[in-house]
mmCIF file of C-alpha atoms in Angstrom:
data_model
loop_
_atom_site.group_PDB
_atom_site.id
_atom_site.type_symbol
_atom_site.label_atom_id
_atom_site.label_comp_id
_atom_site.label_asym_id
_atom_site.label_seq_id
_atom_site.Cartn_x
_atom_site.Cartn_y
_atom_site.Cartn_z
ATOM 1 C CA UNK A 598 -5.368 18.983 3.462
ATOM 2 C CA UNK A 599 -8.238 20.890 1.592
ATOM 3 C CA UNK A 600 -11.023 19.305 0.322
ATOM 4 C CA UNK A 601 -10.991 18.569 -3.251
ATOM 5 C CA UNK A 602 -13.569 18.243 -5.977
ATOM 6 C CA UNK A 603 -12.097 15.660 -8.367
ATOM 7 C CA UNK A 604 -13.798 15.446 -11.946
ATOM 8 C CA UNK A 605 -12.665 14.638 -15.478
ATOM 9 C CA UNK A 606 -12.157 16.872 -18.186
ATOM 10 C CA UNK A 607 -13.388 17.670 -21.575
ATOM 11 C CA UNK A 608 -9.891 16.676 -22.501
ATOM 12 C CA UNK A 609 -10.643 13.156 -20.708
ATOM 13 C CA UNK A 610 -7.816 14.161 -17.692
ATOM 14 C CA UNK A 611 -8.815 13.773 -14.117
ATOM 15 C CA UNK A 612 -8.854 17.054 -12.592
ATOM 16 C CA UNK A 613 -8.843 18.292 -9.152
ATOM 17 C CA UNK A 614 -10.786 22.175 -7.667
ATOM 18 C CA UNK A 615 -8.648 22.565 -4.392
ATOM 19 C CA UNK A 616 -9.687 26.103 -2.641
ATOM 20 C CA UNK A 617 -9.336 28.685 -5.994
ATOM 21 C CA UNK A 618 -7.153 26.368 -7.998
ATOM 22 C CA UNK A 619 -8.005 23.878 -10.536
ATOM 23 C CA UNK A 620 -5.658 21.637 -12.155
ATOM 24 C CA UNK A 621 -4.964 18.396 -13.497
ATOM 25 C CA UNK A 622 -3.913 15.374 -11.374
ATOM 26 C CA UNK A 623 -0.126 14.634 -12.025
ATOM 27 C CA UNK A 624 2.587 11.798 -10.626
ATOM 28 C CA UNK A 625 3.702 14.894 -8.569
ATOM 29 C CA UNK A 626 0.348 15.072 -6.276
ATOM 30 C CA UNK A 627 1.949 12.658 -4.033
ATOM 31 C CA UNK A 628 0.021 13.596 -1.186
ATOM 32 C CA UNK A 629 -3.349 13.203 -2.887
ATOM 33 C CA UNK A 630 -1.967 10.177 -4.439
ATOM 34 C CA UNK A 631 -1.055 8.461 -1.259
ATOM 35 C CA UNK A 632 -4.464 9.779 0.941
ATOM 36 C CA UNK A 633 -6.762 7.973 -1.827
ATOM 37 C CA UNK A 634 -4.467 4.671 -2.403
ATOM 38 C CA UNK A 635 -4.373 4.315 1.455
ATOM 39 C CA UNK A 636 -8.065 4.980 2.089
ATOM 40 C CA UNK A 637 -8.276 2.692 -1.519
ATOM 41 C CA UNK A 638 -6.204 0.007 0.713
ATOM 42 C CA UNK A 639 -7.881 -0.004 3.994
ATOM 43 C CA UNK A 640 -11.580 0.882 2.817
ATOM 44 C CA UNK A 641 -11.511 -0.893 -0.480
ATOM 45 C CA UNK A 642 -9.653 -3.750 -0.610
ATOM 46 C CA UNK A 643 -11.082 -5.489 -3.552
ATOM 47 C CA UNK A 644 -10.822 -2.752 -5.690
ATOM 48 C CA UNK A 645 -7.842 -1.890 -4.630
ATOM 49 C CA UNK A 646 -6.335 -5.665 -5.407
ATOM 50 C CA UNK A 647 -8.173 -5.549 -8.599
ATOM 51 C CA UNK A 648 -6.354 -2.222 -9.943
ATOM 52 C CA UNK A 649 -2.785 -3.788 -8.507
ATOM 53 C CA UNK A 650 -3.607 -6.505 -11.496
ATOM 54 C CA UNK A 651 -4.724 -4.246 -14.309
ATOM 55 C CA UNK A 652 -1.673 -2.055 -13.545
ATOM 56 C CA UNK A 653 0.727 -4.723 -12.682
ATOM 57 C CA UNK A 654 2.692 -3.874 -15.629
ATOM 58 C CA UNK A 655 3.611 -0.410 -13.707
ATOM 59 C CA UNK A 656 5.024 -2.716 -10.967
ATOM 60 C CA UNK A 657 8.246 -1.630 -11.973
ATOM 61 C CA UNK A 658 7.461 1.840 -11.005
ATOM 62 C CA UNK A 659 5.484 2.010 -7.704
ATOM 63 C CA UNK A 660 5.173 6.427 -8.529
ATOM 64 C CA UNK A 661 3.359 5.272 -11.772
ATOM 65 C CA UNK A 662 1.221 2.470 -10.580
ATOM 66 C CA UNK A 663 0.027 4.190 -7.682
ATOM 67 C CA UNK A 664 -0.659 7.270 -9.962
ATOM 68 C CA UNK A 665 -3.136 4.670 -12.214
ATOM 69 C CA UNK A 666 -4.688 3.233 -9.450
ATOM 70 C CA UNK A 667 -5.888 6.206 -7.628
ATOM 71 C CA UNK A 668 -6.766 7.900 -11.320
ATOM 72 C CA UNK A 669 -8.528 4.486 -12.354
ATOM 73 C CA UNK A 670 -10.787 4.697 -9.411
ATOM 74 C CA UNK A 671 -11.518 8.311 -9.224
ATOM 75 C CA UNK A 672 -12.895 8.160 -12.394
ATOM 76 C CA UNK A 673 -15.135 5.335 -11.757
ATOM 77 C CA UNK A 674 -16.229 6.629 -8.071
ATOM 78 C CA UNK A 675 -15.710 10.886 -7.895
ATOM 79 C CA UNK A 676 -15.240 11.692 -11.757
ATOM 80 C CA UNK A 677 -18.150 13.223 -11.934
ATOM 81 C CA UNK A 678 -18.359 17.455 -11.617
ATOM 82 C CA UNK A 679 -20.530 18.185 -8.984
ATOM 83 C CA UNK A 680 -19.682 20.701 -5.663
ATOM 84 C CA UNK A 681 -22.886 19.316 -3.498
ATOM 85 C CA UNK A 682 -20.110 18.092 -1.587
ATOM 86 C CA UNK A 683 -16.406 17.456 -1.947
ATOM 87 C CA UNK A 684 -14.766 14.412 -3.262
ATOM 88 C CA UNK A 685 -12.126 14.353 -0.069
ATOM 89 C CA UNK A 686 -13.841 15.904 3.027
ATOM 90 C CA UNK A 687 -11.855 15.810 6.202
ATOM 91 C CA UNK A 688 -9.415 13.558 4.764
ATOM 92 C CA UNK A 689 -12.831 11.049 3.975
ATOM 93 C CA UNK A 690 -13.252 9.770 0.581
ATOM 94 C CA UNK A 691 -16.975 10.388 -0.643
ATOM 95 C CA UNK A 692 -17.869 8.524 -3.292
ATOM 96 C CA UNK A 693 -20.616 9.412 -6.324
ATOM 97 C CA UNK A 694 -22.813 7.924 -8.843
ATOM 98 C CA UNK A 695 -20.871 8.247 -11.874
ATOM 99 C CA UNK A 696 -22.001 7.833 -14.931
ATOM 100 C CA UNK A 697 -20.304 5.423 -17.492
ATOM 101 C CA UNK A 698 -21.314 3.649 -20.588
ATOM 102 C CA UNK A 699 -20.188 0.399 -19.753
ATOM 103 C CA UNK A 700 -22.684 0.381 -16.623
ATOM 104 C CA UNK A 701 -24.221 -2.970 -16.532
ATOM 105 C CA UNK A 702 -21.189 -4.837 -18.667
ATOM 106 C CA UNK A 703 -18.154 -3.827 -17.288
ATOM 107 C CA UNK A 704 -16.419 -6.573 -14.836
ATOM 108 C CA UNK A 705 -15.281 -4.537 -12.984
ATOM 109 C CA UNK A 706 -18.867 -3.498 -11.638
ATOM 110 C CA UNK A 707 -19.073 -3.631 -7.617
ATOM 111 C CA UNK A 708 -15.646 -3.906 -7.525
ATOM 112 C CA UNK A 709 -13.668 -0.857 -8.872
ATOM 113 C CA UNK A 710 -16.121 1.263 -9.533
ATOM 114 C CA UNK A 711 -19.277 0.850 -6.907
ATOM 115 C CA UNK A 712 -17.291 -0.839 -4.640
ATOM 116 C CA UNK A 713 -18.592 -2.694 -1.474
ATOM 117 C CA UNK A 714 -17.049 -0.983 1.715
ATOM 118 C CA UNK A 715 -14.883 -2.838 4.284
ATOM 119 C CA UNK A 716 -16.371 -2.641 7.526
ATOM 120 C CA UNK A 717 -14.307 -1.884 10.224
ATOM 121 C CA UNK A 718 -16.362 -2.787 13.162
ATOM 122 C CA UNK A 719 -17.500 -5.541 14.508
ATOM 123 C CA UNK A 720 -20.748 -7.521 14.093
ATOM 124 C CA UNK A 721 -22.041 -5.726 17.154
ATOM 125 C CA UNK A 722 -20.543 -1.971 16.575
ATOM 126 C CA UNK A 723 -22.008 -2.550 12.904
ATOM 127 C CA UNK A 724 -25.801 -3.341 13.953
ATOM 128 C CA UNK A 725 -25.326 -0.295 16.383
ATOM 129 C CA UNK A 726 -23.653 1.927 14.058
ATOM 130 C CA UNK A 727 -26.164 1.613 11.466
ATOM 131 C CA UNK A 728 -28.753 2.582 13.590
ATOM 132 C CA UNK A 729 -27.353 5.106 15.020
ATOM 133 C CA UNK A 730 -26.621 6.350 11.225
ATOM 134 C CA UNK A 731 -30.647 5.870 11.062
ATOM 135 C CA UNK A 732 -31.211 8.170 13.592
ATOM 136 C CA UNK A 733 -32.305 6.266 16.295
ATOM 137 C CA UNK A 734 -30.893 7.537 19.827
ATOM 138 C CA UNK A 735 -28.893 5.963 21.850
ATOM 139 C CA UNK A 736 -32.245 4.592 24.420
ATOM 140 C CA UNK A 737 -34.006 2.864 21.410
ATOM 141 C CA UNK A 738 -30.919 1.235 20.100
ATOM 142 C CA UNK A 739 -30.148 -0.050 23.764
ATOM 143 C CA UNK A 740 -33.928 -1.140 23.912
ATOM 144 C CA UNK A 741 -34.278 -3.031 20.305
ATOM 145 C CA UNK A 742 -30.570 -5.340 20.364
ATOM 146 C CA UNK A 743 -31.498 -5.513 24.382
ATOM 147 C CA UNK A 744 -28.129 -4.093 25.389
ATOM 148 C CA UNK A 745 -27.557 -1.798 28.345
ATOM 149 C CA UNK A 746 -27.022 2.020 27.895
ATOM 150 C CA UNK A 747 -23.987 2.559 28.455
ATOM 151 C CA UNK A 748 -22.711 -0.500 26.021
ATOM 152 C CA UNK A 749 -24.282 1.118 23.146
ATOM 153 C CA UNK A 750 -22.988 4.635 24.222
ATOM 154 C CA UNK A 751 -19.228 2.625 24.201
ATOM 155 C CA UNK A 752 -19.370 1.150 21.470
ATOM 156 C CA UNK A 753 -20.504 4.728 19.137
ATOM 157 C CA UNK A 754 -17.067 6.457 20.718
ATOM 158 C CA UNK A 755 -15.183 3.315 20.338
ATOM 159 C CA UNK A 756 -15.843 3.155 16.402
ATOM 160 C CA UNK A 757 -15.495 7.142 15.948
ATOM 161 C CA UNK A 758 -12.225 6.958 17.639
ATOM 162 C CA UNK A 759 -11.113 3.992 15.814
ATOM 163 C CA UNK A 760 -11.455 6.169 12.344
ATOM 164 C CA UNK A 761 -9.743 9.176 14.302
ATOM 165 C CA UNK A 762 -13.266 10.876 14.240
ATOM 166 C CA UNK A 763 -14.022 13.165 16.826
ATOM 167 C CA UNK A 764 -17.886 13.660 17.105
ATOM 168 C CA UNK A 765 -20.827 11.306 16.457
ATOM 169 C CA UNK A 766 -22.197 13.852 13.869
ATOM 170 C CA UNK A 767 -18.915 12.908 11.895
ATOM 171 C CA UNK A 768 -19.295 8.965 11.960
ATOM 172 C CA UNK A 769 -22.797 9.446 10.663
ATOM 173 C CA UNK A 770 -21.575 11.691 7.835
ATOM 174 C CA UNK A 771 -19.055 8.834 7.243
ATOM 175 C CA UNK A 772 -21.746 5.819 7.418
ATOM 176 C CA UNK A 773 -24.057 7.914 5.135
ATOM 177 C CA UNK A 774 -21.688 9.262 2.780
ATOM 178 C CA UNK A 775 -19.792 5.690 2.245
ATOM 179 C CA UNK A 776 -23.073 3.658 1.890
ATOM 180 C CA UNK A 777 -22.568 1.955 4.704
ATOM 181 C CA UNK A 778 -27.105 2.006 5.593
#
């Protein structure tokens, strides 16, 4: 898949820039649909649980509700129009600051939109990870948690194959991008 800049319109649609084309998001953009309600699901849970309750009246019609949840939360996390970098990159979500007038009262605050990331390492791959992310190399991280070399080496390949990444430059991208520091 392309990358995609998503952003909402004058006419207060969510719109997607995919290579030339730009166009609104429909119930027929199944494949973007399911990409961001998957990476919703397995990143996101809490957002994603909280959007399966506001549109739980769609239940009915899983095309529909899937089609509000992903719209729902691109508008509070990628709405904004911006081409520093794309809104799906590499099949990665990359959230943005955008900017709503409820900031500060809406409930749905940290959850929906600014929502705290699921980690999916361990304790141990985490505390590594983020250093790595902080670009210490692979000797000082081994030297400051006191682990061997080779551990810390692991345990970098280990997480950036368990999120079907394949270089470290691409799981730093991912902790950086996803707020994960």
């Amino acid at each position: 898949m392309e990358n995609i800049e998503f952003f909402v319109g004058s006419d207060g649609n969510v719109w997607l820039r995919q290579g030339r084309e730009c166009r609104m998001l429909t119930t027929k953009d199944n494949d973007i649909i399911e990409l961001v309600r998957d990476k919703i699901i397995k990143m996101f849970p809490a957002a994603y649980n909280r959007l399966k309750d506001v549109f739980k009246d769609f239940a009915f019609n899983t095309w529909m509700m899937n089609y509000k949840i992903v719209d729902r939360f691109i508008r509070c996390n990628m709405g904004a129009d911006n081409l520093q970098k794309f809104d799906i990159e590499d099949g990665f979500l990359n959230l943005e600051e955008v900017k709503c007038p409820l900031h500060g009262i809406c409930k749905d605050e940290n959850v929906v939109c600014r929502p705290n990331c699921r980690t999916l390492f361990s304790k141990a791959e985490n505390e590594v990870v983020i250093l790595y992310a902080q670009g210490y190399n692979i000797d000082e991280i081994a030297a400051k948690l006191k682990k061997n070399r080779s551990t810390v080496n692991n345990q970098i390949w280990k997480v950036a194959r368990r999120l079907g990444l394949d270089s470290r430059r691409k799981l730093i991208k991912l902790v950086v991008d996803n707020n994960l520091i």
